[in-house]
Amino acid sequence: MELQGTVALVTGGTSGIGRATALALAGRGAHVVISGRDETRGNEVVREIRTAGGRADFVVADLRDEASARSLAARARELAGPVDVLVNNAGIYPFGPTELTTEQDFDAVYALNVKAPYFLVAALAPEMAKRGHGAIVNVSTMVAEFGSPGMALYGSSKAALVLLTKSWAAEYGPHGVRVNAVSPGPTRTSGTAPMGDDLDQLAAQAPAGRPGSAEEVAEAIVYLASDRASFVHGAVLPVDGGRIAV
């Protein structure tokens, strides 16, 4: 129960890595506020946490701009109190050729993957800094680290989040707020299910030779959110089966 007495906000917490993270944080004692667009799935996660004896709430949120981010931050405070842990997990990951990308696609990806985390941190990090403690974990991707065909839009949005991670670590770290990121590789979730065998082929290039699970990524997020990572600032932790090594 290392996170007993803390409040954690997990965006995109209704499925995949976000859901696994919400369950793992609650299992360590945190009061978890989950956000997402699907109320049915969100309430299911809350019920699962509460049935296990944990504390959780769900907030419907369609993160796309400053107003929606600040509204979510305010609602999380109302439901659970000051936020100690922020996990910026919500994201979209369309793949495809650059020449087929529309401006609408571009704006949607950067709105959710970059703008929403930016303004959630703007809303919550100063309060953490005033209290002298807090942890922010951003969920990036291995394709933010290297070029890959069809990944320009998604990868570049997450590369921006990596730079923001380091900038925020420099900005808020001196005030007790640790900001780090995880960089997942191929991970088996409901969102990646349509990739089928392509996911296995992508994972086969790494030393682990298999896709990861949402729970494995969640464990890395919990580590960075906890005091076990008290001397870790501005790091990007690869959870990619070793893909970054080859």
JSON list of C-alpha atoms in Angstrom, two decimals:
[
{"chain": "A", "resi": 1, "resn": "MET", "atom": "CA", "xyz": [0.00, 0.00, 0.00]},
{"chain": "A", "resi": 2, "resn": "GLU", "atom": "CA", "xyz": [2.86, 2.37, -0.85]},
{"chain": "A", "resi": 3, "resn": "LEU", "atom": "CA", "xyz": [0.48, 4.91, -2.40]},
{"chain": "A", "resi": 4, "resn": "GLN", "atom": "CA", "xyz": [-1.99, 4.99, 0.49]},
{"chain": "A", "resi": 5, "resn": "GLY", "atom": "CA", "xyz": [-3.34, 8.49, 0.95]},
{"chain": "A", "resi": 6, "resn": "THR", "atom": "CA", "xyz": [-2.48, 9.72, -2.53]},
{"chain": "A", "resi": 7, "resn": "VAL", "atom": "CA", "xyz": [-4.77, 10.77, -5.36]},
{"chain": "A", "resi": 8, "resn": "ALA", "atom": "CA", "xyz": [-3.93, 9.68, -8.90]},
{"chain": "A", "resi": 9, "resn": "LEU", "atom": "CA", "xyz": [-5.51, 10.91, -12.14]},
{"chain": "A", "resi": 10, "resn": "VAL", "atom": "CA", "xyz": [-5.19, 8.52, -15.09]},
{"chain": "A", "resi": 11, "resn": "THR", "atom": "CA", "xyz": [-6.33, 9.76, -18.49]},
{"chain": "A", "resi": 12, "resn": "GLY", "atom": "CA", "xyz": [-7.55, 7.17, -20.96]},
{"chain": "A", "resi": 13, "resn": "GLY", "atom": "CA", "xyz": [-8.10, 4.84, -18.03]},
{"chain": "A", "resi": 14, "resn": "THR", "atom": "CA", "xyz": [-10.98, 2.80, -19.44]},
{"chain": "A", "resi": 15, "resn": "SER", "atom": "CA", "xyz": [-8.96, 0.23, -21.39]},
{"chain": "A", "resi": 16, "resn": "GLY", "atom": "CA", "xyz": [-5.51, -1.03, -22.25]},
{"chain": "A", "resi": 17, "resn": "ILE", "atom": "CA", "xyz": [-2.51, 0.47, -20.49]},
{"chain": "A", "resi": 18, "resn": "GLY", "atom": "CA", "xyz": [-4.63, 3.11, -18.77]},
{"chain": "A", "resi": 19, "resn": "ARG", "atom": "CA", "xyz": [-6.99, 0.55, -17.27]},
{"chain": "A", "resi": 20, "resn": "ALA", "atom": "CA", "xyz": [-4.10, -1.64, -16.09]},
{"chain": "A", "resi": 21, "resn": "THR", "atom": "CA", "xyz": [-2.44, 1.41, -14.56]},
{"chain": "A", "resi": 22, "resn": "ALA", "atom": "CA", "xyz": [-5.59, 2.47, -12.75]},
{"chain": "A", "resi": 23, "resn": "LEU", "atom": "CA", "xyz": [-5.98, -1.02, -11.28]},
{"chain": "A", "resi": 24, "resn": "ALA", "atom": "CA", "xyz": [-2.32, -1.17, -10.26]},
{"chain": "A", "resi": 25, "resn": "LEU", "atom": "CA", "xyz": [-2.35, 2.27, -8.61]},
{"chain": "A", "resi": 26, "resn": "ALA", "atom": "CA", "xyz": [-5.56, 1.46, -6.74]},
{"chain": "A", "resi": 27, "resn": "GLY", "atom": "CA", "xyz": [-4.04, -1.83, -5.64]},
{"chain": "A", "resi": 28, "resn": "ARG", "atom": "CA", "xyz": [-1.22, 0.13, -4.01]},
{"chain": "A", "resi": 29, "resn": "GLY", "atom": "CA", "xyz": [-3.68, 2.29, -2.10]},
{"chain": "A", "resi": 30, "resn": "ALA", "atom": "CA", "xyz": [-4.19, 5.34, -4.32]},
{"chain": "A", "resi": 31, "resn": "HIS", "atom": "CA", "xyz": [-7.59, 6.93, -4.80]},
{"chain": "A", "resi": 32, "resn": "VAL", "atom": "CA", "xyz": [-7.77, 6.79, -8.59]},
{"chain": "A", "resi": 33, "resn": "VAL", "atom": "CA", "xyz": [-9.72, 9.17, -10.78]},
{"chain": "A", "resi": 34, "resn": "ILE", "atom": "CA", "xyz": [-10.13, 7.68, -14.25]},
{"chain": "A", "resi": 35, "resn": "SER", "atom": "CA", "xyz": [-11.03, 9.73, -17.30]},
{"chain": "A", "resi": 36, "resn": "GLY", "atom": "CA", "xyz": [-12.20, 8.62, -20.71]},
{"chain": "A", "resi": 37, "resn": "ARG", "atom": "CA", "xyz": [-14.93, 8.99, -23.29]},
{"chain": "A", "resi": 38, "resn": "ASP", "atom": "CA", "xyz": [-16.73, 5.68, -22.70]},
{"chain": "A", "resi": 39, "resn": "GLU", "atom": "CA", "xyz": [-18.84, 5.95, -19.56]},
{"chain": "A", "resi": 40, "resn": "THR", "atom": "CA", "xyz": [-19.80, 2.28, -19.56]},
{"chain": "A", "resi": 41, "resn": "ARG", "atom": "CA", "xyz": [-16.22, 1.06, -19.63]},
{"chain": "A", "resi": 42, "resn": "GLY", "atom": "CA", "xyz": [-15.17, 3.71, -17.13]},
{"chain": "A", "resi": 43, "resn": "ASN", "atom": "CA", "xyz": [-17.78, 2.66, -14.63]},
{"chain": "A", "resi": 44, "resn": "GLU", "atom": "CA", "xyz": [-16.77, -0.98, -15.09]},
{"chain": "A", "resi": 45, "resn": "VAL", "atom": "CA", "xyz": [-13.18, -0.15, -14.07]},
{"chain": "A", "resi": 46, "resn": "VAL", "atom": "CA", "xyz": [-14.46, 1.80, -11.07]},
{"chain": "A", "resi": 47, "resn": "ARG", "atom": "CA", "xyz": [-16.63, -1.14, -9.99]},
{"chain": "A", "resi": 48, "resn": "GLU", "atom": "CA", "xyz": [-13.70, -3.53, -10.30]},
{"chain": "A", "resi": 49, "resn": "ILE", "atom": "CA", "xyz": [-11.52, -1.30, -8.12]},
{"chain": "A", "resi": 50, "resn": "ARG", "atom": "CA", "xyz": [-14.22, -0.75, -5.52]},
{"chain": "A", "resi": 51, "resn": "THR", "atom": "CA", "xyz": [-15.09, -4.45, -5.40]},
{"chain": "A", "resi": 52, "resn": "ALA", "atom": "CA", "xyz": [-11.44, -5.14, -4.56]},
{"chain": "A", "resi": 53, "resn": "GLY", "atom": "CA", "xyz": [-11.64, -2.63, -1.71]},
{"chain": "A", "resi": 54, "resn": "GLY", "atom": "CA", "xyz": [-10.06, 0.31, -3.49]},
{"chain": "A", "resi": 55, "resn": "ARG", "atom": "CA", "xyz": [-11.21, 3.85, -4.13]},
{"chain": "A", "resi": 56, "resn": "ALA", "atom": "CA", "xyz": [-12.01, 5.15, -7.61]},
{"chain": "A", "resi": 57, "resn": "ASP", "atom": "CA", "xyz": [-14.15, 7.59, -9.54]},
{"chain": "A", "resi": 58, "resn": "PHE", "atom": "CA", "xyz": [-14.79, 8.11, -13.23]},
{"chain": "A", "resi": 59, "resn": "VAL", "atom": "CA", "xyz": [-15.03, 11.36, -15.15]},
{"chain": "A", "resi": 60, "resn": "VAL", "atom": "CA", "xyz": [-16.26, 11.54, -18.73]},
{"chain": "A", "resi": 61, "resn": "ALA", "atom": "CA", "xyz": [-13.74, 13.65, -20.62]},
{"chain": "A", "resi": 62, "resn": "ASP", "atom": "CA", "xyz": [-13.09, 14.28, -24.29]},
{"chain": "A", "resi": 63, "resn": "LEU", "atom": "CA", "xyz": [-9.66, 15.85, -24.04]},
{"chain": "A", "resi": 64, "resn": "ARG", "atom": "CA", "xyz": [-9.01, 18.14, -26.97]},
{"chain": "A", "resi": 65, "resn": "ASP", "atom": "CA", "xyz": [-8.07, 21.60, -25.71]},
{"chain": "A", "resi": 66, "resn": "GLU", "atom": "CA", "xyz": [-7.09, 23.71, -22.70]},
{"chain": "A", "resi": 67, "resn": "ALA", "atom": "CA", "xyz": [-10.66, 24.04, -21.45]},
{"chain": "A", "resi": 68, "resn": "SER", "atom": "CA", "xyz": [-11.31, 20.28, -21.40]},
{"chain": "A", "resi": 69, "resn": "ALA", "atom": "CA", "xyz": [-7.98, 19.62, -19.65]},
{"chain": "A", "resi": 70, "resn": "ARG", "atom": "CA", "xyz": [-8.55, 22.23, -16.96]},
{"chain": "A", "resi": 71, "resn": "SER", "atom": "CA", "xyz": [-12.13, 21.04, -16.49]},
{"chain": "A", "resi": 72, "resn": "LEU", "atom": "CA", "xyz": [-10.90, 17.47, -15.89]},
{"chain": "A", "resi": 73, "resn": "ALA", "atom": "CA", "xyz": [-8.30, 18.69, -13.39]},
{"chain": "A", "resi": 74, "resn": "ALA", "atom": "CA", "xyz": [-10.96, 20.62, -11.49]},
{"chain": "A", "resi": 75, "resn": "ARG", "atom": "CA", "xyz": [-13.37, 17.70, -11.46]},
{"chain": "A", "resi": 76, "resn": "ALA", "atom": "CA", "xyz": [-10.67, 15.34, -10.17]},
{"chain": "A", "resi": 77, "resn": "ARG", "atom": "CA", "xyz": [-10.01, 17.75, -7.30]},
{"chain": "A", "resi": 78, "resn": "GLU", "atom": "CA", "xyz": [-13.72, 17.91, -6.46]},
{"chain": "A", "resi": 79, "resn": "LEU", "atom": "CA", "xyz": [-14.06, 14.14, -6.37]},
{"chain": "A", "resi": 80, "resn": "ALA", "atom": "CA", "xyz": [-10.86, 13.11, -4.60]},
{"chain": "A", "resi": 81, "resn": "GLY", "atom": "CA", "xyz": [-8.89, 16.12, -3.41]},
{"chain": "A", "resi": 82, "resn": "PRO", "atom": "CA", "xyz": [-5.50, 17.46, -4.51]},
{"chain": "A", "resi": 83, "resn": "VAL", "atom": "CA", "xyz": [-3.93, 15.32, -7.23]},
{"chain": "A", "resi": 84, "resn": "ASP", "atom": "CA", "xyz": [-0.57, 13.79, -6.27]},
{"chain": "A", "resi": 85, "resn": "VAL", "atom": "CA", "xyz": [0.00, 11.61, -9.35]},
{"chain": "A", "resi": 86, "resn": "LEU", "atom": "CA", "xyz": [-0.88, 12.45, -12.96]},
{"chain": "A", "resi": 87, "resn": "VAL", "atom": "CA", "xyz": [-0.61, 9.77, -15.63]},
{"chain": "A", "resi": 88, "resn": "ASN", "atom": "CA", "xyz": [-0.93, 11.26, -19.12]},
{"chain": "A", "resi": 89, "resn": "ASN", "atom": "CA", "xyz": [-1.94, 8.08, -20.91]},
{"chain": "A", "resi": 90, "resn": "ALA", "atom": "CA", "xyz": [-4.81, 9.08, -23.23]},
{"chain": "A", "resi": 91, "resn": "GLY", "atom": "CA", "xyz": [-3.73, 9.09, -26.85]},
{"chain": "A", "resi": 92, "resn": "ILE", "atom": "CA", "xyz": [-4.58, 8.12, -30.39]},
{"chain": "A", "resi": 93, "resn": "TYR", "atom": "CA", "xyz": [-2.21, 6.40, -32.77]},
{"chain": "A", "resi": 94, "resn": "PRO", "atom": "CA", "xyz": [-3.24, 6.46, -36.41]},
{"chain": "A", "resi": 95, "resn": "PHE", "atom": "CA", "xyz": [-0.69, 4.94, -38.77]},
{"chain": "A", "resi": 96, "resn": "GLY", "atom": "CA", "xyz": [-0.32, 5.67, -42.45]},
{"chain": "A", "resi": 97, "resn": "PRO", "atom": "CA", "xyz": [1.53, 7.56, -45.19]},
{"chain": "A", "resi": 98, "resn": "THR", "atom": "CA", "xyz": [2.18, 11.23, -44.64]},
{"chain": "A", "resi": 99, "resn": "GLU", "atom": "CA", "xyz": [0.57, 12.15, -47.96]},
{"chain": "A", "resi": 100, "resn": "LEU", "atom": "CA", "xyz": [-2.74, 10.65, -46.83]},
{"chain": "A", "resi": 101, "resn": "THR", "atom": "CA", "xyz": [-2.84, 12.57, -43.54]},
{"chain": "A", "resi": 102, "resn": "THR", "atom": "CA", "xyz": [-5.52, 15.22, -43.40]},
{"chain": "A", "resi": 103, "resn": "GLU", "atom": "CA", "xyz": [-5.28, 18.43, -41.42]},
{"chain": "A", "resi": 104, "resn": "GLN", "atom": "CA", "xyz": [-8.17, 17.15, -39.31]},
{"chain": "A", "resi": 105, "resn": "ASP", "atom": "CA", "xyz": [-6.16, 14.01, -38.50]},
{"chain": "A", "resi": 106, "resn": "PHE", "atom": "CA", "xyz": [-3.11, 16.08, -37.63]},
{"chain": "A", "resi": 107, "resn": "ASP", "atom": "CA", "xyz": [-5.00, 18.43, -35.35]},
{"chain": "A", "resi": 108, "resn": "ALA", "atom": "CA", "xyz": [-6.82, 15.57, -33.58]},
{"chain": "A", "resi": 109, "resn": "VAL", "atom": "CA", "xyz": [-3.58, 13.71, -32.80]},
{"chain": "A", "resi": 110, "resn": "TYR", "atom": "CA", "xyz": [-1.74, 16.75, -31.49]},
{"chain": "A", "resi": 111, "resn": "ALA", "atom": "CA", "xyz": [-4.77, 17.91, -29.51]},
{"chain": "A", "resi": 112, "resn": "LEU", "atom": "CA", "xyz": [-5.01, 14.68, -27.51]},
{"chain": "A", "resi": 113, "resn": "ASN", "atom": "CA", "xyz": [-1.38, 13.57, -27.48]},
{"chain": "A", "resi": 114, "resn": "VAL", "atom": "CA", "xyz": [0.27, 16.93, -26.82]},
{"chain": "A", "resi": 115, "resn": "LYS", "atom": "CA", "xyz": [-2.13, 19.76, -26.01]},
{"chain": "A", "resi": 116, "resn": "ALA", "atom": "CA", "xyz": [-4.17, 17.88, -23.38]},
{"chain": "A", "resi": 117, "resn": "PRO", "atom": "CA", "xyz": [-1.13, 16.70, -21.38]},
{"chain": "A", "resi": 118, "resn": "TYR", "atom": "CA", "xyz": [0.38, 20.18, -21.63]},
{"chain": "A", "resi": 119, "resn": "PHE", "atom": "CA", "xyz": [-2.60, 21.88, -20.05]},
{"chain": "A", "resi": 120, "resn": "LEU", "atom": "CA", "xyz": [-3.21, 19.13, -17.49]},
{"chain": "A", "resi": 121, "resn": "VAL", "atom": "CA", "xyz": [0.33, 19.70, -16.27]},
{"chain": "A", "resi": 122, "resn": "ALA", "atom": "CA", "xyz": [-0.28, 23.46, -16.37]},
{"chain": "A", "resi": 123, "resn": "ALA", "atom": "CA", "xyz": [-3.33, 22.94, -14.15]},
{"chain": "A", "resi": 124, "resn": "LEU", "atom": "CA", "xyz": [-1.88, 20.43, -11.70]},
{"chain": "A", "resi": 125, "resn": "ALA", "atom": "CA", "xyz": [1.92, 20.74, -11.49]},
{"chain": "A", "resi": 126, "resn": "PRO", "atom": "CA", "xyz": [1.97, 24.18, -9.83]},
{"chain": "A", "resi": 127, "resn": "GLU", "atom": "CA", "xyz": [-0.27, 22.86, -7.05]},
{"chain": "A", "resi": 128, "resn": "MET", "atom": "CA", "xyz": [2.02, 19.87, -6.59]},
{"chain": "A", "resi": 129, "resn": "ALA", "atom": "CA", "xyz": [4.99, 22.24, -6.46]},
{"chain": "A", "resi": 130, "resn": "LYS", "atom": "CA", "xyz": [3.34, 24.32, -3.75]},
{"chain": "A", "resi": 131, "resn": "ARG", "atom": "CA", "xyz": [2.86, 21.17, -1.65]},
{"chain": "A", "resi": 132, "resn": "GLY", "atom": "CA", "xyz": [6.44, 20.13, -2.36]},
{"chain": "A", "resi": 133, "resn": "HIS", "atom": "CA", "xyz": [5.69, 16.72, -3.85]},
{"chain": "A", "resi": 134, "resn": "GLY", "atom": "CA", "xyz": [4.06, 15.01, -6.80]},
{"chain": "A", "resi": 135, "resn": "ALA", "atom": "CA", "xyz": [4.72, 12.70, -9.72]},
{"chain": "A", "resi": 136, "resn": "ILE", "atom": "CA", "xyz": [3.80, 12.99, -13.38]},
{"chain": "A", "resi": 137, "resn": "VAL", "atom": "CA", "xyz": [4.22, 10.06, -15.76]},
{"chain": "A", "resi": 138, "resn": "ASN", "atom": "CA", "xyz": [3.76, 10.55, -19.49]},
{"chain": "A", "resi": 139, "resn": "VAL", "atom": "CA", "xyz": [3.11, 7.60, -21.79]},
{"chain": "A", "resi": 140, "resn": "SER", "atom": "CA", "xyz": [5.19, 7.88, -24.94]},
{"chain": "A", "resi": 141, "resn": "THR", "atom": "CA", "xyz": [6.14, 5.18, -27.47]},
{"chain": "A", "resi": 142, "resn": "MET", "atom": "CA", "xyz": [9.25, 3.58, -28.87]},
{"chain": "A", "resi": 143, "resn": "VAL", "atom": "CA", "xyz": [8.56, 5.17, -32.27]},
{"chain": "A", "resi": 144, "resn": "ALA", "atom": "CA", "xyz": [9.22, 8.57, -30.71]},
{"chain": "A", "resi": 145, "resn": "GLU", "atom": "CA", "xyz": [12.87, 7.47, -30.61]},
{"chain": "A", "resi": 146, "resn": "PHE", "atom": "CA", "xyz": [13.46, 6.37, -34.22]},
{"chain": "A", "resi": 147, "resn": "GLY", "atom": "CA", "xyz": [11.99, 6.85, -37.69]},
{"chain": "A", "resi": 148, "resn": "SER", "atom": "CA", "xyz": [9.48, 4.31, -38.95]},
{"chain": "A", "resi": 149, "resn": "PRO", "atom": "CA", "xyz": [7.36, 4.36, -42.12]},
{"chain": "A", "resi": 150, "resn": "GLY", "atom": "CA", "xyz": [3.78, 5.36, -41.49]},
{"chain": "A", "resi": 151, "resn": "MET", "atom": "CA", "xyz": [4.53, 6.59, -37.97]},
{"chain": "A", "resi": 152, "resn": "ALA", "atom": "CA", "xyz": [5.38, 10.23, -38.68]},
{"chain": "A", "resi": 153, "resn": "LEU", "atom": "CA", "xyz": [2.25, 11.77, -37.17]},
{"chain": "A", "resi": 154, "resn": "TYR", "atom": "CA", "xyz": [1.97, 9.54, -34.11]},
{"chain": "A", "resi": 155, "resn": "GLY", "atom": "CA", "xyz": [5.70, 9.33, -33.46]},
{"chain": "A", "resi": 156, "resn": "SER", "atom": "CA", "xyz": [6.24, 13.07, -33.74]},
{"chain": "A", "resi": 157, "resn": "SER", "atom": "CA", "xyz": [3.43, 13.81, -31.30]},
{"chain": "A", "resi": 158, "resn": "LYS", "atom": "CA", "xyz": [4.98, 11.48, -28.75]},
{"chain": "A", "resi": 159, "resn": "ALA", "atom": "CA", "xyz": [8.46, 12.87, -29.43]},
{"chain": "A", "resi": 160, "resn": "ALA", "atom": "CA", "xyz": [7.03, 16.24, -28.41]},
{"chain": "A", "resi": 161, "resn": "LEU", "atom": "CA", "xyz": [5.79, 14.63, -25.19]},
{"chain": "A", "resi": 162, "resn": "VAL", "atom": "CA", "xyz": [9.29, 13.26, -24.51]},
{"chain": "A", "resi": 163, "resn": "LEU", "atom": "CA", "xyz": [10.77, 16.74, -24.79]},
{"chain": "A", "resi": 164, "resn": "LEU", "atom": "CA", "xyz": [8.00, 18.12, -22.58]},
{"chain": "A", "resi": 165, "resn": "THR", "atom": "CA", "xyz": [8.83, 15.45, -20.01]},
{"chain": "A", "resi": 166, "resn": "LYS", "atom": "CA", "xyz": [12.41, 16.68, -19.80]},
{"chain": "A", "resi": 167, "resn": "SER", "atom": "CA", "xyz": [11.39, 20.34, -19.79]},
{"chain": "A", "resi": 168, "resn": "TRP", "atom": "CA", "xyz": [8.84, 19.80, -17.02]},
{"chain": "A", "resi": 169, "resn": "ALA", "atom": "CA", "xyz": [11.39, 17.83, -14.99]},
{"chain": "A", "resi": 170, "resn": "ALA", "atom": "CA", "xyz": [13.70, 20.84, -15.16]},
{"chain": "A", "resi": 171, "resn": "GLU", "atom": "CA", "xyz": [10.86, 23.25, -14.38]},
{"chain": "A", "resi": 172, "resn": "TYR", "atom": "CA", "xyz": [9.12, 21.46, -11.52]},
{"chain": "A", "resi": 173, "resn": "GLY", "atom": "CA", "xyz": [11.75, 19.05, -10.22]},
{"chain": "A", "resi": 174, "resn": "PRO", "atom": "CA", "xyz": [13.39, 21.66, -7.96]},
{"chain": "A", "resi": 175, "resn": "HIS", "atom": "CA", "xyz": [10.01, 22.01, -6.24]},
{"chain": "A", "resi": 176, "resn": "GLY", "atom": "CA", "xyz": [9.60, 18.32, -5.47]},
{"chain": "A", "resi": 177, "resn": "VAL", "atom": "CA", "xyz": [7.63, 17.25, -8.54]},
{"chain": "A", "resi": 178, "resn": "ARG", "atom": "CA", "xyz": [9.13, 14.36, -10.46]},
{"chain": "A", "resi": 179, "resn": "VAL", "atom": "CA", "xyz": [8.28, 14.15, -14.17]},
{"chain": "A", "resi": 180, "resn": "ASN", "atom": "CA", "xyz": [9.16, 11.03, -16.15]},
{"chain": "A", "resi": 181, "resn": "ALA", "atom": "CA", "xyz": [7.88, 8.96, -19.06]},
{"chain": "A", "resi": 182, "resn": "VAL", "atom": "CA", "xyz": [7.52, 5.37, -20.13]},
{"chain": "A", "resi": 183, "resn": "SER", "atom": "CA", "xyz": [8.15, 4.31, -23.71]},
{"chain": "A", "resi": 184, "resn": "PRO", "atom": "CA", "xyz": [6.16, 1.17, -24.52]},
{"chain": "A", "resi": 185, "resn": "GLY", "atom": "CA", "xyz": [6.92, -1.08, -27.43]},
{"chain": "A", "resi": 186, "resn": "PRO", "atom": "CA", "xyz": [4.40, -3.41, -29.10]},
{"chain": "A", "resi": 187, "resn": "THR", "atom": "CA", "xyz": [1.80, -4.05, -26.41]},
{"chain": "A", "resi": 188, "resn": "ARG", "atom": "CA", "xyz": [-1.15, -6.40, -26.60]},
{"chain": "A", "resi": 189, "resn": "THR", "atom": "CA", "xyz": [-4.32, -4.44, -25.78]},
{"chain": "A", "resi": 190, "resn": "SER", "atom": "CA", "xyz": [-7.82, -4.12, -27.19]},
{"chain": "A", "resi": 191, "resn": "GLY", "atom": "CA", "xyz": [-6.59, -1.10, -29.12]},
{"chain": "A", "resi": 192, "resn": "THR", "atom": "CA", "xyz": [-3.80, -3.02, -30.86]},
{"chain": "A", "resi": 193, "resn": "ALA", "atom": "CA", "xyz": [-5.90, -6.15, -31.45]},
{"chain": "A", "resi": 194, "resn": "PRO", "atom": "CA", "xyz": [-6.71, -5.11, -35.05]},
{"chain": "A", "resi": 195, "resn": "MET", "atom": "CA", "xyz": [-2.98, -5.30, -35.86]},
{"chain": "A", "resi": 196, "resn": "GLY", "atom": "CA", "xyz": [-3.18, -9.08, -35.57]},
{"chain": "A", "resi": 197, "resn": "ASP", "atom": "CA", "xyz": [0.01, -10.85, -36.65]},
{"chain": "A", "resi": 198, "resn": "ASP", "atom": "CA", "xyz": [1.64, -7.52, -37.49]},
{"chain": "A", "resi": 199, "resn": "LEU", "atom": "CA", "xyz": [2.03, -6.88, -33.77]},
{"chain": "A", "resi": 200, "resn": "ASP", "atom": "CA", "xyz": [3.86, -10.17, -33.29]},
{"chain": "A", "resi": 201, "resn": "GLN", "atom": "CA", "xyz": [6.10, -9.47, -36.26]},
{"chain": "A", "resi": 202, "resn": "LEU", "atom": "CA", "xyz": [6.95, -6.03, -34.90]},
{"chain": "A", "resi": 203, "resn": "ALA", "atom": "CA", "xyz": [7.70, -7.49, -31.47]},
{"chain": "A", "resi": 204, "resn": "ALA", "atom": "CA", "xyz": [9.86, -10.25, -32.96]},
{"chain": "A", "resi": 205, "resn": "GLN", "atom": "CA", "xyz": [12.51, -7.66, -33.81]},
{"chain": "A", "resi": 206, "resn": "ALA", "atom": "CA", "xyz": [13.25, -7.08, -30.11]},
{"chain": "A", "resi": 207, "resn": "PRO", "atom": "CA", "xyz": [15.23, -9.31, -27.72]},
{"chain": "A", "resi": 208, "resn": "ALA", "atom": "CA", "xyz": [12.10, -10.31, -25.78]},
{"chain": "A", "resi": 209, "resn": "GLY", "atom": "CA", "xyz": [10.61, -11.61, -29.03]},
{"chain": "A", "resi": 210, "resn": "ARG", "atom": "CA", "xyz": [7.01, -11.03, -27.98]},
{"chain": "A", "resi": 211, "resn": "PRO", "atom": "CA", "xyz": [4.51, -8.24, -27.39]},
{"chain": "A", "resi": 212, "resn": "GLY", "atom": "CA", "xyz": [4.28, -6.83, -23.91]},
{"chain": "A", "resi": 213, "resn": "SER", "atom": "CA", "xyz": [1.15, -6.77, -21.77]},
{"chain": "A", "resi": 214, "resn": "ALA", "atom": "CA", "xyz": [-0.65, -3.70, -20.47]},
{"chain": "A", "resi": 215, "resn": "GLU", "atom": "CA", "xyz": [0.14, -4.88, -16.95]},
{"chain": "A", "resi": 216, "resn": "GLU", "atom": "CA", "xyz": [3.89, -4.89, -17.65]},
{"chain": "A", "resi": 217, "resn": "VAL", "atom": "CA", "xyz": [3.75, -1.27, -18.79]},
{"chain": "A", "resi": 218, "resn": "ALA", "atom": "CA", "xyz": [1.55, -0.38, -15.82]},
{"chain": "A", "resi": 219, "resn": "GLU", "atom": "CA", "xyz": [4.15, -1.74, -13.39]},
{"chain": "A", "resi": 220, "resn": "ALA", "atom": "CA", "xyz": [6.73, 0.64, -14.85]},
{"chain": "A", "resi": 221, "resn": "ILE", "atom": "CA", "xyz": [4.31, 3.55, -14.50]},
{"chain": "A", "resi": 222, "resn": "VAL", "atom": "CA", "xyz": [3.60, 2.67, -10.87]},
{"chain": "A", "resi": 223, "resn": "TYR", "atom": "CA", "xyz": [7.31, 2.50, -10.18]},
{"chain": "A", "resi": 224, "resn": "LEU", "atom": "CA", "xyz": [7.86, 6.00, -11.57]},
{"chain": "A", "resi": 225, "resn": "ALA", "atom": "CA", "xyz": [4.86, 7.29, -9.62]},
{"chain": "A", "resi": 226, "resn": "SER", "atom": "CA", "xyz": [6.11, 5.86, -6.33]},
{"chain": "A", "resi": 227, "resn": "ASP", "atom": "CA", "xyz": [8.81, 6.90, -3.89]},
{"chain": "A", "resi": 228, "resn": "ARG", "atom": "CA", "xyz": [10.89, 3.98, -5.15]},
{"chain": "A", "resi": 229, "resn": "ALA", "atom": "CA", "xyz": [11.78, 6.33, -8.02]},
{"chain": "A", "resi": 230, "resn": "SER", "atom": "CA", "xyz": [12.53, 9.26, -5.71]},
{"chain": "A", "resi": 231, "resn": "PHE", "atom": "CA", "xyz": [15.82, 10.05, -7.46]},
{"chain": "A", "resi": 232, "resn": "VAL", "atom": "CA", "xyz": [14.47, 9.66, -11.01]},
{"chain": "A", "resi": 233, "resn": "HIS", "atom": "CA", "xyz": [13.74, 12.89, -12.86]},
{"chain": "A", "resi": 234, "resn": "GLY", "atom": "CA", "xyz": [13.28, 13.52, -16.59]},
{"chain": "A", "resi": 235, "resn": "ALA", "atom": "CA", "xyz": [13.83, 9.87, -17.53]},
{"chain": "A", "resi": 236, "resn": "VAL", "atom": "CA", "xyz": [12.22, 7.97, -20.37]},
{"chain": "A", "resi": 237, "resn": "LEU", "atom": "CA", "xyz": [11.95, 4.34, -19.28]},
{"chain": "A", "resi": 238, "resn": "PRO", "atom": "CA", "xyz": [11.76, 1.91, -22.23]},
{"chain": "A", "resi": 239, "resn": "VAL", "atom": "CA", "xyz": [9.23, -0.88, -21.71]},
{"chain": "A", "resi": 240, "resn": "ASP", "atom": "CA", "xyz": [9.66, -2.30, -25.18]},
{"chain": "A", "resi": 241, "resn": "GLY", "atom": "CA", "xyz": [11.13, -5.77, -24.79]},
{"chain": "A", "resi": 242, "resn": "GLY", "atom": "CA", "xyz": [14.57, -4.37, -25.61]},
{"chain": "A", "resi": 243, "resn": "ARG", "atom": "CA", "xyz": [13.71, -2.84, -29.00]},
{"chain": "A", "resi": 244, "resn": "ILE", "atom": "CA", "xyz": [15.66, 0.30, -28.14]},
{"chain": "A", "resi": 245, "resn": "ALA", "atom": "CA", "xyz": [18.80, -1.85, -27.79]},
{"chain": "A", "resi": 246, "resn": "VAL", "atom": "CA", "xyz": [18.83, -3.22, -31.34]}
]
